[in-house]
PDB file of C-alpha atoms and ligand atoms in Angstrom:
ATOM      1  CA  GLU A   1      -1.301 -30.702  11.961  1.00 52.00           C
ATOM      2  CA  GLN A   2       0.958 -28.397  13.768  1.00 56.00           C
ATOM      3  CA  GLU A   3       3.667 -27.030  11.700  1.00 58.00           C
ATOM      4  CA  ARG A   4       7.085 -26.252  12.890  1.00 94.00           C
ATOM      5  CA  ALA A   5       8.849 -23.660  10.729  1.00 97.00           C
ATOM      6  CA  PHE A   6       7.186 -21.640   8.329  1.00 98.00           C
ATOM      7  CA  ILE A   7      10.034 -21.223   5.586  1.00 98.00           C
ATOM      8  CA  GLU A   8       9.818 -18.757   2.997  1.00 98.00           C
ATOM      9  CA  TRP A   9      11.881 -20.102  -0.466  1.00 97.00           C
ATOM     10  CA  TYR A  10      13.490 -16.918  -2.567  1.00 96.00           C
ATOM     11  CA  PRO A  11      15.077 -17.468  -5.918  1.00 95.00           C
ATOM     12  CA  ARG A  12      17.938 -20.967  -6.091  1.00 96.00           C
ATOM     13  CA  GLY A  13      16.845 -22.225  -2.687  1.00 97.00           C
ATOM     14  CA  TYR A  14      17.529 -19.237  -0.347  1.00 98.00           C
ATOM     15  CA  GLY A  15      15.719 -19.095   2.421  1.00 98.00           C
ATOM     16  CA  VAL A  16      14.493 -17.006   5.192  1.00 98.00           C
ATOM     17  CA  GLY A  17      12.486 -19.410   8.692  1.00 98.00           C
ATOM     18  CA  PHE A  18      10.440 -18.651  11.703  1.00 98.00           C
ATOM     19  CA  LYS A  19      10.283 -21.606  14.368  1.00 98.00           C
ATOM     20  CA  VAL A  20       6.019 -21.065  14.588  1.00 98.00           C
ATOM     21  CA  ARG A  21       4.446 -22.535  17.425  1.00 97.00           C
ATOM     22  CA  GLU A  22       0.982 -22.408  15.037  1.00 97.00           C
ATOM     23  CA  ARG A  23      -0.974 -21.677  12.147  1.00 98.00           C
ATOM     24  CA  LEU A  24      -3.687 -18.951  13.924  1.00 98.00           C
ATOM     25  CA  PHE A  25      -5.232 -17.997  10.847  1.00 98.00           C
ATOM     26  CA  GLU A  26      -5.390 -18.781   6.683  1.00 98.00           C
ATOM     27  CA  THR A  27      -8.116 -17.547   3.604  1.00 98.00           C
ATOM     28  CA  GLN A  28      -7.850 -17.551   0.247  1.00 98.00           C
ATOM     29  CA  THR A  29      -8.738 -13.735  -0.491  1.00 97.00           C
ATOM     30  CA  LYS A  30     -10.462 -12.641  -3.010  1.00 95.00           C
ATOM     31  CA  TYR A  31      -6.358 -11.474  -4.173  1.00 94.00           C
ATOM     32  CA  GLN A  32      -3.510 -14.008  -2.472  1.00 95.00           C
ATOM     33  CA  ARG A  33      -3.112 -16.146   0.263  1.00 97.00           C
ATOM     34  CA  LEU A  34      -3.305 -15.168   3.776  1.00 98.00           C
ATOM     35  CA  GLU A  35      -1.446 -16.359   6.320  1.00 98.00           C
ATOM     36  CA  ILE A  36      -0.497 -15.833  10.008  1.00 98.00           C
ATOM     37  CA  TYR A  37       1.678 -17.515  12.494  1.00 98.00           C
ATOM     38  CA  GLU A  38       2.484 -17.318  15.927  1.00 98.00           C
ATOM     39  CA  THR A  39       6.611 -17.330  15.831  1.00 98.00           C
ATOM     40  CA  GLU A  40       8.567 -18.569  18.886  1.00 98.00           C
ATOM     41  CA  GLY A  41      10.752 -15.100  18.970  1.00 98.00           C
ATOM     42  CA  PHE A  42       8.950 -13.079  16.364  1.00 98.00           C
ATOM     43  CA  GLY A  43       5.480 -12.369  17.338  1.00 98.00           C
ATOM     44  CA  LYS A  44       2.834 -12.477  14.482  1.00 98.00           C
ATOM     45  CA  LEU A  45       3.797 -13.132  11.266  1.00 98.00           C
ATOM     46  CA  LEU A  46       2.192 -12.800   8.083  1.00 98.00           C
ATOM     47  CA  VAL A  47       2.683 -14.360   4.327  1.00 98.00           C
ATOM     48  CA  LEU A  48       0.717 -13.555   1.057  1.00 97.00           C
ATOM     49  CA  ASP A  49       1.440 -16.070  -1.489  1.00 96.00           C
ATOM     50  CA  GLY A  50       4.251 -17.731   0.981  1.00 96.00           C
ATOM     51  CA  THR A  51       5.806 -15.204   1.138  1.00 97.00           C
ATOM     52  CA  VAL A  52       7.026 -12.921   4.866  1.00 98.00           C
ATOM     53  CA  GLN A  53       5.075  -9.160   4.929  1.00 98.00           C
ATOM     54  CA  LEU A  54       6.366  -9.162   8.702  1.00 98.00           C
ATOM     55  CA  VAL A  55       7.003 -10.752  11.824  1.00 98.00           C
ATOM     56  CA  GLU A  56       5.947  -8.098  14.321  1.00 98.00           C
ATOM     57  CA  VAL A  57       8.289  -7.691  16.572  1.00 98.00           C
ATOM     58  CA  GLY A  58      11.404  -6.147  14.340  1.00 98.00           C
ATOM     59  CA  GLU A  59       9.033  -5.010  12.161  1.00 98.00           C
ATOM     60  CA  GLU A  60      10.335  -1.580  12.197  1.00 98.00           C
ATOM     61  CA  SER A  61      12.980  -1.850  10.522  1.00 98.00           C
ATOM     62  CA  TYR A  62      11.070  -2.210   8.012  1.00 98.00           C
ATOM     63  CA  HIS A  63       8.988   0.668   8.169  1.00 98.00           C
ATOM     64  CA  GLU A  64      10.789   3.062   9.830  1.00 98.00           C
ATOM     65  CA  VAL A  65      13.007   2.988   7.053  1.00 98.00           C
ATOM     66  CA  LEU A  66      10.225   2.909   4.281  1.00 98.00           C
ATOM     67  CA  VAL A  67       9.030   6.214   6.022  1.00 99.00           C
ATOM     68  CA  HIS A  68      11.296   8.062   7.961  1.00 98.00           C
ATOM     69  CA  PRO A  69      13.907   8.970   5.141  1.00 99.00           C
ATOM     70  CA  VAL A  70      11.296  10.126   2.960  1.00 98.00           C
ATOM     71  CA  MET A  71       9.625  12.572   4.343  1.00 99.00           C
ATOM     72  CA  LEU A  72      12.219  13.700   6.461  1.00 98.00           C
ATOM     73  CA  ALA A  73      13.912  14.760   3.004  1.00 98.00           C
ATOM     74  CA  HIS A  74      10.853  16.516   2.429  1.00 98.00           C
ATOM     75  CA  PRO A  75      11.061  20.128   4.136  1.00 98.00           C
ATOM     76  CA  ASN A  76       7.158  20.377   4.553  1.00 98.00           C
ATOM     77  CA  PRO A  77       5.406  16.541   3.769  1.00 98.00           C
ATOM     78  CA  ARG A  78       1.693  17.406   3.881  1.00 98.00           C
ATOM     79  CA  ARG A  79      -0.249  16.083   1.713  1.00 98.00           C
ATOM     80  CA  VAL A  80       0.275  11.734   1.925  1.00 98.00           C
ATOM     81  CA  LEU A  81       0.014   8.560  -0.051  1.00 98.00           C
ATOM     82  CA  VAL A  82       0.372   5.041   0.669  1.00 98.00           C
ATOM     83  CA  ILE A  83      -0.066   2.178  -1.670  1.00 98.00           C
ATOM     84  CA  GLY A  84      -0.133  -0.908  -0.453  1.00 97.00           C
ATOM     85  CA  GLY A  85       1.007  -1.763   3.119  1.00 98.00           C
ATOM     86  CA  GLY A  86      -2.963  -3.387   4.704  1.00 98.00           C
ATOM     87  CA  ASP A  87      -1.203  -3.502   7.510  1.00 98.00           C
ATOM     88  CA  GLY A  88      -1.798  -0.686   8.953  1.00 98.00           C
ATOM     89  CA  GLY A  89       2.618   0.016   9.355  1.00 98.00           C
ATOM     90  CA  THR A  90       3.850   2.157   7.521  1.00 98.00           C
ATOM     91  CA  LEU A  91       0.331   4.977   7.542  1.00 98.00           C
ATOM     92  CA  ARG A  92       1.394   4.535  11.489  1.00 98.00           C
ATOM     93  CA  GLU A  93       4.357   6.404  10.511  1.00 98.00           C
ATOM     94  CA  VAL A  94       3.635   8.671   8.346  1.00 98.00           C
ATOM     95  CA  LEU A  95       1.004  10.021  10.963  1.00 98.00           C
ATOM     96  CA  LYS A  96       3.444  10.728  13.756  1.00 98.00           C
ATOM     97  CA  HIS A  97       4.645  13.364  11.014  1.00 98.00           C
ATOM     98  CA  GLY A  98       2.769  16.848  12.698  1.00 98.00           C
ATOM     99  CA  THR A  99       3.173  18.164   9.107  1.00 98.00           C
ATOM    100  CA  VAL A 100       0.863  16.056   7.955  1.00 98.00           C
ATOM    101  CA  GLU A 101      -2.358  16.780   7.129  1.00 98.00           C
ATOM    102  CA  LYS A 102      -4.057  13.611   5.269  1.00 98.00           C
ATOM    103  CA  ALA A 103      -2.787  10.303   4.122  1.00 98.00           C
ATOM    104  CA  THR A 104      -4.264   8.456   2.053  1.00 98.00           C
ATOM    105  CA  MET A 105      -4.069   4.647   1.464  1.00 98.00           C
ATOM    106  CA  VAL A 106      -4.420   2.699  -0.785  1.00 98.00           C
ATOM    107  CA  GLU A 107      -5.298  -0.971  -0.477  1.00 97.00           C
ATOM    108  CA  ILE A 108      -6.475  -3.521  -2.854  1.00 96.00           C
ATOM    109  CA  ASP A 109      -6.472  -6.709  -0.765  1.00 96.00           C
ATOM    110  CA  ASP A 110      -9.429  -5.797   1.767  1.00 97.00           C
ATOM    111  CA  GLY A 111      -8.945  -9.046   2.914  1.00 97.00           C
ATOM    112  CA  VAL A 112      -5.247  -8.105   3.952  1.00 98.00           C
ATOM    113  CA  VAL A 113      -6.557  -5.341   6.273  1.00 98.00           C
ATOM    114  CA  GLU A 114      -9.105  -7.316   8.275  1.00 98.00           C
ATOM    115  CA  ALA A 115      -6.831  -9.743   8.698  1.00 98.00           C
ATOM    116  CA  SER A 116      -4.404  -7.018  10.229  1.00 98.00           C
ATOM    117  CA  TYR A 117      -6.763  -5.689  12.225  1.00 98.00           C
ATOM    118  CA  ILE A 118      -8.056  -9.419  14.312  1.00 98.00           C
ATOM    119  CA  TYR A 119      -4.367 -10.491  14.256  1.00 98.00           C
ATOM    120  CA  LEU A 120      -1.622  -8.297  14.945  1.00 98.00           C
ATOM    121  CA  ASP A 121       0.007  -5.481  17.358  1.00 96.00           C
ATOM    122  CA  VAL A 122       0.316  -3.548  13.991  1.00 98.00           C
ATOM    123  CA  ALA A 123      -1.912  -0.259  13.740  1.00 98.00           C
ATOM    124  CA  LYS A 124      -4.798  -2.344  15.705  1.00 98.00           C
ATOM    125  CA  ASP A 125      -6.060   1.442  17.141  1.00 98.00           C
ATOM    126  CA  LEU A 126      -4.831   3.107  13.468  1.00 98.00           C
ATOM    127  CA  LEU A 127      -7.258   0.027  11.230  1.00 98.00           C
ATOM    128  CA  ASP A 128     -10.093   0.315  13.800  1.00 97.00           C
ATOM    129  CA  ARG A 129     -10.379   4.061  13.076  1.00 97.00           C
ATOM    130  CA  LEU A 130      -9.892   3.322   9.611  1.00 97.00           C
ATOM    131  CA  LEU A 131     -12.389   1.081   9.244  1.00 96.00           C
ATOM    132  CA  LYS A 132     -14.575   2.662  10.587  1.00 96.00           C
ATOM    133  CA  GLY A 133     -14.104   6.489   8.972  1.00 95.00           C
ATOM    134  CA  GLU A 134     -12.891   7.847  12.791  1.00 97.00           C
ATOM    135  CA  GLU A 135      -8.981   9.034  11.484  1.00 98.00           C
ATOM    136  CA  PRO A 136      -9.528  12.736  10.594  1.00 97.00           C
ATOM    137  CA  ARG A 137      -5.930  12.303   9.368  1.00 98.00           C
ATOM    138  CA  ALA A 138      -6.281   9.297   7.307  1.00 98.00           C
ATOM    139  CA  GLU A 139      -8.357   7.726   4.763  1.00 98.00           C
ATOM    140  CA  LEU A 140      -8.116   3.911   3.307  1.00 98.00           C
ATOM    141  CA  ILE A 141      -9.486   3.202   0.488  1.00 98.00           C
ATOM    142  CA  ILE A 142      -9.904  -0.420  -1.123  1.00 97.00           C
ATOM    143  CA  GLY A 143      -8.805  -0.604  -4.588  1.00 96.00           C
ATOM    144  CA  ASP A 144      -6.181  -0.470  -6.876  1.00 95.00           C
ATOM    145  CA  GLY A 145      -3.846   1.795  -6.800  1.00 96.00           C
ATOM    146  CA  VAL A 146      -2.916   1.721 -10.332  1.00 96.00           C
ATOM    147  CA  LYS A 147      -6.104   3.188 -11.519  1.00 96.00           C
ATOM    148  CA  TYR A 148      -6.607   6.001  -8.187  1.00 97.00           C
ATOM    149  CA  LEU A 149      -2.871   7.687  -9.206  1.00 95.00           C
ATOM    150  CA  ARG A 150      -4.076   7.114 -13.179  1.00 95.00           C
ATOM    151  CA  GLU A 151      -7.102   8.368 -12.413  1.00 95.00           C
ATOM    152  CA  SER A 152      -6.805  11.238  -9.087  1.00 94.00           C
ATOM    153  CA  ASP A 153      -7.130  14.849  -9.565  1.00 95.00           C
ATOM    154  CA  GLU A 154      -5.176  14.636  -6.434  1.00 97.00           C
ATOM    155  CA  ARG A 155      -1.331  16.333  -5.732  1.00 98.00           C
ATOM    156  CA  PHE A 156       0.956  15.119  -2.759  1.00 98.00           C
ATOM    157  CA  ASP A 157       3.599  15.681  -1.348  1.00 98.00           C
ATOM    158  CA  VAL A 158       5.557  12.150  -1.024  1.00 99.00           C
ATOM    159  CA  ILE A 159       3.781   8.620  -2.372  1.00 98.00           C
ATOM    160  CA  ILE A 160       5.116   5.495  -0.172  1.00 98.00           C
ATOM    161  CA  VAL A 161       4.708   1.708  -2.459  1.00 98.00           C
ATOM    162  CA  ASP A 162       4.325  -0.873   0.668  1.00 98.00           C
ATOM    163  CA  SER A 163       4.260  -4.102  -1.966  1.00 96.00           C
ATOM    164  CA  THR A 164       4.336  -6.841  -2.568  1.00 94.00           C
ATOM    165  CA  ASP A 165       7.742  -8.270  -4.498  1.00 89.00           C
ATOM    166  CA  PRO A 166       8.551  -6.825  -7.655  1.00 79.00           C
ATOM    167  CA  VAL A 167       8.022 -10.055  -9.337  1.00 74.00           C
ATOM    168  CA  GLY A 168       4.030 -11.421  -9.865  1.00 71.00           C
ATOM    169  CA  PRO A 169       1.056  -9.572  -9.207  1.00 72.00           C
ATOM    170  CA  ALA A 170       2.758  -6.185  -7.775  1.00 87.00           C
ATOM    171  CA  LYS A 171       4.684  -6.209 -10.658  1.00 88.00           C
ATOM    172  CA  LEU A 172       2.201  -3.278 -12.400  1.00 92.00           C
ATOM    173  CA  LEU A 173       4.069  -0.953  -9.886  1.00 95.00           C
ATOM    174  CA  PHE A 174       7.099  -1.873 -10.833  1.00 95.00           C
ATOM    175  CA  SER A 175       6.603   0.148 -14.362  1.00 95.00           C
ATOM    176  CA  GLU A 176       7.806   2.987 -16.636  1.00 97.00           C
ATOM    177  CA  GLU A 177       3.597   3.828 -17.284  1.00 96.00           C
ATOM    178  CA  PHE A 178       3.538   4.061 -13.256  1.00 97.00           C
ATOM    179  CA  TYR A 179       6.015   6.424 -12.912  1.00 98.00           C
ATOM    180  CA  ARG A 180       5.247   8.416 -14.757  1.00 98.00           C
ATOM    181  CA  SER A 181       1.349   8.698 -13.067  1.00 97.00           C
ATOM    182  CA  ALA A 182       3.041   8.836 -10.465  1.00 98.00           C
ATOM    183  CA  TYR A 183       5.594  11.440 -10.957  1.00 98.00           C
ATOM    184  CA  GLU A 184       2.564  13.056 -12.558  1.00 98.00           C
ATOM    185  CA  LYS A 185       0.725  13.619  -9.102  1.00 98.00           C
ATOM    186  CA  LEU A 186       2.870  14.766  -7.110  1.00 98.00           C
ATOM    187  CA  ASN A 187       3.416  18.740  -6.485  1.00 98.00           C
ATOM    188  CA  GLU A 188       6.170  20.215  -7.849  1.00 98.00           C
ATOM    189  CA  LYS A 189       8.554  19.237  -5.251  1.00 98.00           C
ATOM    190  CA  GLY A 190       7.933  15.650  -3.989  1.00 98.00           C
ATOM    191  CA  LEU A 191       9.554  12.438  -2.963  1.00 99.00           C
ATOM    192  CA  TYR A 192       8.395   9.214  -4.686  1.00 98.00           C
ATOM    193  CA  ILE A 193       9.297   5.264  -2.808  1.00 98.00           C
ATOM    194  CA  THR A 194       9.120   2.045  -2.681  1.00 98.00           C
ATOM    195  CA  GLN A 195      10.434  -1.748  -1.899  1.00 97.00           C
ATOM    196  CA  ALA A 196      12.644  -2.359  -4.104  1.00 96.00           C
ATOM    197  CA  GLY A 197      13.494  -6.492  -3.383  1.00 96.00           C
ATOM    198  CA  SER A 198      16.281  -8.014  -1.967  1.00 97.00           C
ATOM    199  CA  VAL A 199      19.496  -7.105  -3.395  1.00 97.00           C
ATOM    200  CA  TYR A 200      21.464 -10.065  -3.669  1.00 97.00           C
ATOM    201  CA  LEU A 201      18.367 -12.173  -4.753  1.00 96.00           C
ATOM    202  CA  PHE A 202      16.567  -9.896  -6.541  1.00 95.00           C
ATOM    203  CA  THR A 203      19.365  -8.229  -8.320  1.00 96.00           C
ATOM    204  CA  ASN A 204      17.808  -8.050 -11.804  1.00 95.00           C
ATOM    205  CA  GLU A 205      14.251  -6.187 -10.773  1.00 94.00           C
ATOM    206  CA  LEU A 206      16.242  -4.295  -9.369  1.00 95.00           C
ATOM    207  CA  LEU A 207      17.941  -2.947 -11.636  1.00 96.00           C
ATOM    208  CA  ASP A 208      14.859  -3.275 -13.913  1.00 96.00           C
ATOM    209  CA  ALA A 209      12.793  -1.372 -11.240  1.00 96.00           C
ATOM    210  CA  TYR A 210      16.416   1.447 -11.268  1.00 97.00           C
ATOM    211  CA  ARG A 211      16.158   2.198 -15.716  1.00 97.00           C
ATOM    212  CA  ALA A 212      12.804   2.999 -15.172  1.00 97.00           C
ATOM    213  CA  MET A 213      12.472   5.266 -13.099  1.00 98.00           C
ATOM    214  CA  LYS A 214      15.819   7.142 -13.819  1.00 98.00           C
ATOM    215  CA  ARG A 215      13.679   7.822 -17.368  1.00 98.00           C
ATOM    216  CA  VAL A 216      10.296   9.225 -15.008  1.00 98.00           C
ATOM    217  CA  PHE A 217      12.125  10.296 -12.357  1.00 98.00           C
ATOM    218  CA  ASP A 218      14.393  13.926 -12.193  1.00 98.00           C
ATOM    219  CA  ARG A 219      16.377  12.349  -9.715  1.00 98.00           C
ATOM    220  CA  VAL A 220      16.117   8.786  -8.496  1.00 98.00           C
ATOM    221  CA  TYR A 221      18.513   7.124  -5.340  1.00 98.00           C
ATOM    222  CA  TYR A 222      19.039   3.957  -4.054  1.00 98.00           C
ATOM    223  CA  PHE A 223      19.201   2.308  -0.975  1.00 98.00           C
ATOM    224  CA  SER A 224      19.753  -0.553   1.263  1.00 98.00           C
ATOM    225  CA  PHE A 225      18.500  -1.596   5.138  1.00 98.00           C
ATOM    226  CA  PRO A 226      18.214  -4.473   7.054  1.00 98.00           C
ATOM    227  CA  VAL A 227      15.103  -6.259   7.236  1.00 98.00           C
ATOM    228  CA  ILE A 228      14.279  -8.463   9.739  1.00 98.00           C
ATOM    229  CA  GLY A 229      12.338 -11.589   8.530  1.00 98.00           C
ATOM    230  CA  TYR A 230      13.324 -10.530   4.757  1.00 98.00           C
ATOM    231  CA  ALA A 231      15.869 -11.856   2.793  1.00 98.00           C
ATOM    232  CA  SER A 232      18.932  -8.943   3.041  1.00 97.00           C
ATOM    233  CA  PRO A 233      19.982  -6.276   2.948  1.00 98.00           C
ATOM    234  CA  TRP A 234      16.752  -4.912   0.768  1.00 98.00           C
ATOM    235  CA  SER A 235      16.665  -2.346  -1.243  1.00 98.00           C
ATOM    236  CA  PHE A 236      14.306   0.528  -1.448  1.00 98.00           C
ATOM    237  CA  LEU A 237      14.590   2.674  -4.834  1.00 98.00           C
ATOM    238  CA  VAL A 238      13.349   6.805  -4.255  1.00 98.00           C
ATOM    239  CA  GLY A 239      12.778   9.182  -7.399  1.00 98.00           C
ATOM    240  CA  VAL A 240      12.785  13.186  -6.641  1.00 98.00           C
ATOM    241  CA  LYS A 241      11.087  14.905  -8.754  1.00 98.00           C
ATOM    242  CA  GLY A 242      11.935  18.955  -7.777  1.00 98.00           C
ATOM    243  CA  ASP A 243      13.911  20.686  -5.899  1.00 97.00           C
ATOM    244  CA  ILE A 244      14.844  17.918  -3.089  1.00 98.00           C
ATOM    245  CA  ASP A 245      17.999  17.280  -1.588  1.00 98.00           C
ATOM    246  CA  PHE A 246      17.476  12.492  -0.814  1.00 98.00           C
ATOM    247  CA  ARG A 247      20.401  13.143   1.232  1.00 98.00           C
ATOM    248  CA  LYS A 248      20.052  15.733   3.867  1.00 98.00           C
ATOM    249  CA  VAL A 249      16.810  14.356   6.297  1.00 98.00           C
ATOM    250  CA  ASP A 250      15.790  16.839   8.733  1.00 98.00           C
ATOM    251  CA  THR A 251      17.372  15.729  12.553  1.00 98.00           C
ATOM    252  CA  ARG A 252      15.477  17.959  14.140  1.00 97.00           C
ATOM    253  CA  ARG A 253      11.945  16.455  13.131  1.00 98.00           C
ATOM    254  CA  ALA A 254      13.477  13.291  14.268  1.00 98.00           C
ATOM    255  CA  GLU A 255      13.904  13.898  17.415  1.00 97.00           C
ATOM    256  CA  LYS A 256      10.303  13.318  17.988  1.00 95.00           C
ATOM    257  CA  LEU A 257      10.083  10.060  15.952  1.00 98.00           C
ATOM    258  CA  GLY A 258      11.121   7.963  18.781  1.00 96.00           C
ATOM    259  CA  LEU A 259      13.129   5.896  15.680  1.00 98.00           C
ATOM    260  CA  TYR A 260      14.079   2.427  16.493  1.00 98.00           C
ATOM    261  CA  TYR A 261      16.100   1.370  13.389  1.00 98.00           C
ATOM    262  CA  TYR A 262      16.644   4.276  11.022  1.00 98.00           C
ATOM    263  CA  ASP A 263      19.131   6.455  12.189  1.00 98.00           C
ATOM    264  CA  PRO A 264      18.770   9.662  10.490  1.00 98.00           C
ATOM    265  CA  GLU A 265      22.332  11.643  12.112  1.00 98.00           C
ATOM    266  CA  ARG A 266      23.982   8.809  10.436  1.00 98.00           C
ATOM    267  CA  HIS A 267      21.356   9.084   7.055  1.00 98.00           C
ATOM    268  CA  GLU A 268      24.762   9.160   4.890  1.00 98.00           C
ATOM    269  CA  THR A 269      25.061   4.865   5.987  1.00 98.00           C
ATOM    270  CA  LEU A 270      22.138   4.186   3.891  1.00 98.00           C
ATOM    271  CA  PHE A 271      23.455   4.633   0.680  1.00 98.00           C
ATOM    272  CA  GLN A 272      25.734   1.243   1.238  1.00 95.00           C
ATOM    273  CA  MET A 273      25.566  -1.135  -1.856  1.00 97.00           C
ATOM    274  CA  PRO A 274      27.725  -3.678  -2.398  1.00 97.00           C
ATOM    275  CA  LYS A 275      29.994  -2.606  -5.336  1.00 97.00           C
ATOM    276  CA  TYR A 276      28.705  -5.402  -7.565  1.00 96.00           C
ATOM    277  CA  VAL A 277      25.676  -3.896  -7.736  1.00 96.00           C
ATOM    278  CA  ARG A 278      26.389  -0.257  -7.222  1.00 95.00           C
ATOM    279  CA  ASP A 279      28.906  -1.072 -11.223  1.00 95.00           C
ATOM    280  CA  LEU A 280      25.334  -2.745 -12.197  1.00 93.00           C
ATOM    281  CA  LEU A 281      22.994   0.764 -11.004  1.00 90.00           C
TER     282      LEU A 281
HETATM  283  N1  LIG B   1       5.641  -5.333   1.717  1.00 76.39           N
HETATM  284  C1  LIG B   1       6.563  -5.831   1.236  1.00 76.39           C
HETATM  285  C2  LIG B   1       6.518  -7.120   0.787  1.00 76.39           C
HETATM  286  C3  LIG B   1       8.072  -7.221   0.721  1.00 76.39           C
HETATM  287  C4  LIG B   1       8.077  -8.293   0.863  1.00 76.39           C
HETATM  288  N2  LIG B   1       8.713  -9.410   0.129  1.00 76.39           N
HETATM  289  C5  LIG B   1       9.628 -11.042   0.449  1.00 76.39           C
HETATM  290  N3  LIG B   1       9.575 -11.421   1.359  1.00 76.39           N
HETATM  291  N4  LIG B   1       9.604 -11.575  -0.299  1.00 76.39           N
HETATM  292  C6  LIG B   1       5.901  -5.458   2.757  1.00 76.39           C
HETATM  293  C7  LIG B   1       4.564  -4.813   3.665  1.00 76.39           C
HETATM  294  C8  LIG B   1       5.055  -4.847   5.361  1.00 76.39           C
HETATM  295  N5  LIG B   1       3.869  -3.407   5.008  1.00 76.39           N
END
């Protein structure tokens, strides 16, 4: 039977919905329930355990903002680690930076990579090359990001966590212990960024993550952005190691990125946060 709408329910009955034409695919992977819908107005929709991961039309409103502010604040990001991000959108944005020599993506669920490759127009060519091991500047590791970071002896300039929410299976990615291993694996100057949930609906999770990061990083910044498909504004947390000012970005390097949502000339507008949240932070 055809479904006519997909709705993600957030706490207290707040819903984010899309009119859909049909469900194209559905499976239970080793880790989660994965669904792909054809929406009426936003291309295909990827859902994990009932939560919206992206819609094709507007996914850049998330991926640009997760990637470019930290990449442009770092003076010379050469080694980048992406944890999660199995759809490839985050890595696609990372590789737009000519400074990047090698990017590693550690995704726990190969089911997400495979379904994204087959059904989504987010990063098809990139995923194809990654799966074949033919992408010269990036590698895909199917594995647990927590374990990878703990055991790896590589060092990174930028670490990007593109995970599901700080509730449920990804919870460990928001723990002080995880932040410590990330801090350790950053080079002398490094930046860490994570998505941190809906400002209004996951305020407590945002506060918890912020406080835990404050105990680990030299400085921590929060910012928010309206993301298409999520209960916006959406929050992001940035941890700084060493001498980097996250309030400043290299707007010259930004010119080649073809940005649509994130405006580096107005970088300071990212830091908008409702007053009651700022008062709590
Ligand atoms: N990763 C962030 C998903 C968080 C969405 N949360 C929600 N809808 N409740 C998305 C993967 C995109 N690369």
